[in-house]
Amino acid sequence: MPMTMSRARVARRIATAAAFGGGGAGLLGVATVGVLLTEVRLARRTVGGSSDIPPCADGRYGAAFGHRTDRPPLRLGFLGDSTAAGQGVHRTSQTPGALLASGLAALAELPVDFRNVALPGAQSDDLARQVELLLADTDATPDVCVIMIGANDVTHRMPPARSVRHLSEAVRALRAAGCEVIVGTCPDLGTIEPVYQPLRWVARRLSRQLAAAQTIGAVESGGRTVSLGDLLGPEFEARPRELFGPDNYHPSAEGYATAAMAVLPTLCAALGLWPEEERPEPARGEGLLPVEQAAAEAASEGGTEVTASRAPWALLKHRRRRQLPTAEPTDPSSVTG
């Protein structure tokens, strides 16, 4: 609990700095940063990375549902970095966007038009460009958008307040355009193999702190968040050869499926499609908390959703996951641009 409260206070300071245009809230001393940078360079050489172009998953999913209704297709947009793009897998159906588009189509019983503007290597300062791309066609504004961002902000030492400010601005712009927004917060970088101490501890601390601050910024800008870090952390540590891809950095197909299963309930709930009640179930550790406390707890427990309630409160929920259907887009030409 003391660690959670400390993280909550720091996350609130970062979010406040973001709201007022600050860029600081650095968490480490200069000497520590020097050691960290040396460790990061060594880890990057060992871990490697992937220069493969992620498979393009844009298109229409669940087209068969279109024959059963005259309702228009749902539109799903994806923004973010290489994780959002699906880097590390080679089949369209294995990317997180395709998995979520298929799941959304099955639960809504409607076709879903999917478009992904995520860019491998992107930091949060690229979100404005991605939002502009996604909203360029005013006749095809997404009903709901998923943002996955933050890992590159940590590894490239972007000041956390600046990172949160860019994310908050993106959420507000999408909400102003009528989109529901779900943010998959910064993953736990302490799970990457082979990353050793002290870098593992520092990476975990920085990524969880950014995830908590992202949650405050996103929720107070009208979005919902799902914590991905700790959700994947224990599973990555226990089964790294299954959940990491060949580059030992990006998730494998199974890793992406694990993340997508965590996001799908919140994605559907944002559209009023999830069968669970919105009110909290105390027996499952759910409840109304001050937003910074909810953010800190979510950063420590993966798969946790945080949604705005009446200020300054937020709703912390653990939605039940369901198995995801998989499908290739049935009409790749249906989404253009």
C-alpha positions in Angstrom: 0.0 0.0 0.0 2.8 2.6 0.8 4.3 1.9 -2.7 0.9 2.4 -4.3 0.3 5.7 -2.5 3.8 6.9 -3.4 3.1 6.0 -7.1 -0.2 7.8 -6.9 1.4 11.0 -5.6 4.1 11.0 -8.3 1.6 10.2 -11.0 -0.6 13.1 -9.9 2.5 15.4 -10.0 3.3 14.3 -13.5 -0.3 14.7 -14.7 -0.5 18.1 -13.1 2.7 19.2 -14.8 1.4 17.9 -18.1 -1.8 19.9 -17.7 0.1 23.1 -17.0 2.7 22.6 -19.7 5.6 21.4 -17.6 8.1 18.8 -18.8 9.9 17.7 -15.7 8.9 15.3 -12.9 12.1 13.4 -13.5 12.3 10.4 -11.2 16.1 9.6 -11.3 19.2 11.5 -10.5 21.8 12.4 -13.1 24.3 9.7 -12.0 21.6 7.1 -12.1 20.6 8.1 -15.5 24.2 7.7 -16.7 24.3 4.2 -15.4 20.8 3.5 -16.9 21.8 4.7 -20.4 24.9 2.4 -20.4 22.7 -0.5 -19.4 20.1 0.4 -22.1 22.7 0.5 -24.8 24.0 -3.0 -23.8 20.5 -4.4 -23.5 19.5 -3.1 -26.9 22.5 -4.9 -28.5 21.5 -8.1 -26.8 17.8 -7.9 -27.2 18.0 -6.8 -30.8 14.7 -5.7 -32.3 12.8 -6.2 -35.5 12.9 -4.1 -38.6 10.1 -6.2 -40.2 7.1 -4.2 -41.5 4.0 -5.2 -39.5 1.3 -6.9 -41.5 -1.5 -4.5 -42.7 -4.7 -5.5 -41.0 -6.9 -2.7 -42.3 -10.2 -3.9 -43.7 -13.7 -5.1 -42.8 -14.2 -7.8 -40.2 -17.4 -9.8 -39.7 -18.8 -8.9 -43.1 -21.3 -11.8 -42.9 -23.1 -9.9 -40.1 -23.9 -7.2 -42.7 -26.4 -9.5 -44.4 -28.5 -9.8 -41.2 -29.0 -6.1 -40.4 -29.3 -2.7 -42.1 -27.2 -1.1 -39.3 -24.0 0.5 -40.5 -20.6 -1.1 -39.7 -18.8 -0.1 -36.6 -15.5 1.8 -37.1 -12.4 0.9 -35.0 -9.3 3.0 -35.1 -5.8 2.1 -33.8 -3.0 4.4 -32.8 0.3 4.1 -31.1 3.7 2.4 -31.5 5.0 -1.0 -32.7 2.9 -2.9 -30.3 -0.3 -1.3 -31.7 1.0 -1.9 -35.2 1.5 -5.6 -34.4 5.3 -5.8 -35.0 6.8 -9.2 -34.3 4.1 -11.3 -36.0 3.7 -12.2 -39.6 0.0 -12.9 -40.1 -2.7 -10.3 -40.2 -5.0 -12.3 -37.9 -2.3 -12.3 -35.1 -2.1 -8.5 -34.7 -3.9 -6.9 -31.8 -6.0 -4.7 -34.1 -7.3 -7.7 -36.1 -8.0 -9.7 -32.9 -10.0 -6.8 -31.4 -11.8 -6.1 -34.7 -12.9 -9.7 -34.9 -13.9 -9.8 -31.3 -15.9 -6.6 -31.6 -17.7 -7.8 -34.7 -18.6 -11.1 -33.0 -20.0 -9.5 -29.9 -21.8 -6.6 -31.7 -23.0 -8.9 -34.5 -22.0 -6.1 -36.9 -19.3 -5.7 -39.4 -16.3 -3.7 -38.2 -14.2 -1.4 -40.4 -10.7 -1.3 -39.0 -8.0 1.2 -39.7 -4.5 1.3 -38.1 -2.3 4.4 -38.2 0.2 3.2 -35.5 3.9 3.6 -36.4 6.7 1.4 -35.1 9.1 3.4 -33.0 6.6 6.1 -32.4 6.6 8.1 -29.2 3.7 10.0 -27.8 4.6 13.2 -29.7 3.6 11.4 -32.9 0.0 10.9 -31.7 -1.1 14.3 -33.0 -0.1 13.3 -36.5 -1.8 9.9 -36.1 -5.0 11.5 -34.9 -5.0 13.9 -37.9 -4.7 10.9 -40.2 -7.5 9.0 -38.6 -9.9 12.0 -38.6 -9.0 13.2 -42.1 -12.0 11.6 -43.6 -15.0 13.2 -41.7 -17.3 10.6 -43.3 -15.4 7.7 -41.7 -14.8 8.9 -38.1 -14.2 5.9 -35.8 -16.8 5.0 -33.3 -14.0 3.9 -31.0 -10.2 4.1 -30.9 -7.5 2.2 -29.1 -4.2 3.8 -28.3 -1.1 1.7 -27.2 1.9 4.0 -26.5 4.6 4.7 -23.9 7.4 2.1 -24.1 9.5 4.3 -26.5 8.9 7.3 -24.3 10.6 5.5 -21.4 13.5 4.1 -23.5 14.1 7.5 -25.2 13.8 9.4 -21.9 10.9 11.7 -23.0 9.9 13.7 -19.8 6.9 11.9 -18.4 4.8 15.1 -18.2 5.4 15.8 -21.9 4.5 12.2 -22.7 1.2 12.5 -20.7 0.4 15.9 -22.3 0.7 14.5 -25.8 -1.5 11.5 -24.9 -4.1 13.7 -23.1 -4.3 16.0 -26.1 -4.8 13.0 -28.5 -7.6 11.6 -26.3 -9.4 15.0 -26.1 -9.2 15.5 -29.9 -10.7 12.0 -30.5 -13.4 12.6 -27.9 -14.2 15.9 -29.5 -14.7 14.1 -32.8 -17.2 11.8 -31.2 -14.9 8.7 -30.7 -14.8 6.6 -27.6 -11.2 6.1 -26.5 -9.4 3.2 -24.7 -5.7 3.6 -23.8 -3.6 0.5 -23.2 -1.1 2.0 -20.9 2.7 1.6 -21.0 3.8 -2.1 -20.7 6.1 -3.3 -18.0 9.6 -2.9 -19.6 11.1 -4.9 -16.7 9.9 -8.1 -18.3 12.1 -7.8 -21.4 14.7 -10.6 -21.8 17.6 -10.3 -21.4 17.5 -7.2 -19.2 19.4 -7.5 -15.9 19.5 -5.5 -12.7 19.7 -2.7 -12.0 18.1 -1.9 -15.4 15.2 -4.3 -14.9 14.2 -2.6 -11.6 14.6 0.9 -13.1 12.7 0.0 -16.3 9.8 -1.5 -14.2 9.6 1.5 -12.0 9.6 4.0 -14.8 7.2 2.2 -17.0 4.7 1.6 -14.1 5.0 5.2 -13.1 4.3 6.4 -16.6 1.3 4.0 -16.9 -0.2 5.5 -13.7 0.3 9.0 -15.0 -1.1 8.1 -18.4 -4.2 6.8 -16.7 -4.8 10.0 -14.9 -4.3 12.0 -18.1 -6.5 9.8 -20.3 -9.3 9.4 -17.8 -9.5 13.1 -17.0 -9.6 13.7 -20.8 -12.6 11.5 -21.3 -11.1 8.1 -22.1 -10.8 4.8 -20.4 -7.6 2.9 -19.7 -6.6 -0.8 -19.4 -3.3 -1.7 -17.7 -1.2 -4.0 -19.8 2.1 -4.0 -17.9 1.5 -6.3 -14.9 -1.0 -8.4 -16.9 1.8 -9.5 -19.3 4.6 -9.3 -16.8 4.1 -12.5 -14.8 3.2 -14.4 -18.0 6.2 -13.1 -19.9 8.5 -13.9 -17.0 7.1 -17.4 -16.7 6.9 -18.2 -20.4 9.1 -15.8 -22.3 9.7 -18.1 -25.2 5.9 -18.3 -25.8 4.9 -14.7 -25.2 7.8 -12.9 -26.7 8.5 -12.9 -30.4 11.7 -13.9 -32.2 13.3 -10.5 -31.4 12.8 -11.0 -27.6 11.2 -7.6 -27.4 7.8 -7.5 -29.1 5.0 -9.9 -28.1 4.4 -13.1 -30.0 1.0 -14.1 -31.4 0.1 -15.5 -28.0 1.3 -12.4 -26.2 -0.8 -10.1 -28.4 -3.8 -12.4 -27.9 -3.3 -12.0 -24.1 -3.2 -8.3 -24.4 -6.2 -8.2 -26.7 -8.3 -10.3 -24.4 -7.7 -7.7 -21.7 -8.7 -4.8 -23.8 -11.8 -6.3 -25.5 -14.2 -6.1 -22.5 -13.4 -2.4 -22.1 -13.6 -1.8 -25.8 -17.1 -3.3 -25.9 -18.2 -1.6 -22.6 -17.4 1.8 -24.1 -19.9 1.0 -26.8 -22.5 -0.4 -24.4 -22.0 -4.0 -25.7 -20.5 -5.7 -22.7 -23.0 -7.8 -20.6 -21.5 -6.8 -17.2 -22.9 -4.1 -14.9 -21.0 -0.9 -14.7 -21.4 -0.7 -10.9 -18.4 -2.1 -9.0 -18.2 -5.6 -7.4 -16.3 -5.1 -4.1 -15.7 -8.9 -3.9 -13.6 -8.7 -7.0 -11.6 -5.7 -5.7 -13.6 -3.2 -7.7 -14.7 0.2 -6.4 -14.7 4.0 -6.7 -11.4 5.5 -5.8 -9.6 8.9 -6.2 -8.4 8.9 -9.8 -4.7 8.9 -8.8 -5.2 6.0 -6.4 -7.1 4.0 -9.1 -4.3 4.8 -11.6 -1.6 3.6 -9.2 -3.4 0.3 -8.4 -4.1 -0.3 -12.1 -0.5 0.1 -12.9 0.3 -2.7 -10.4 -2.4 -5.1 -11.6 -2.7 -5.8 -15.3 -6.1 -6.1 -17.0 -7.5 -3.4 -14.8 -9.9 -0.9 -16.3 -10.1 2.7 -15.0 -13.1 4.8 -16.1 -14.1 8.3 -15.0 -16.8 8.8 -12.5 -17.9 12.0 -10.8 -14.8 14.0 -10.2 -12.4 13.4 -8.4 -13.4 9.7 -8.5 -12.7 6.9 -10.9 -14.2 3.4 -11.2 -11.7 0.6 -11.0 -12.9 -2.7 -12.6 -11.6 -6.1 -13.4 -13.8 -7.3 -16.4 -14.0 -10.9 -17.1 -12.2 -11.9 -20.3 -13.5 -14.0 -23.1 -11.8 -16.1 -25.8 -11.2 -14.1 -28.9 -12.4 -15.2 -32.4 -9.8 -14.8 -35.1 -10.4 -13.8 -38.7 -8.7 -12.2 -41.6 -10.3 -9.1 -43.0 -12.9 -10.2 -45.5 -12.7 -7.0 -47.5 -9.3 -5.3 -47.3 -10.4 -2.6 -49.8 -13.3 -1.5 -47.6 -11.1 0.9 -45.6 -9.1 3.4 -47.5 -6.8 6.3 -46.8 
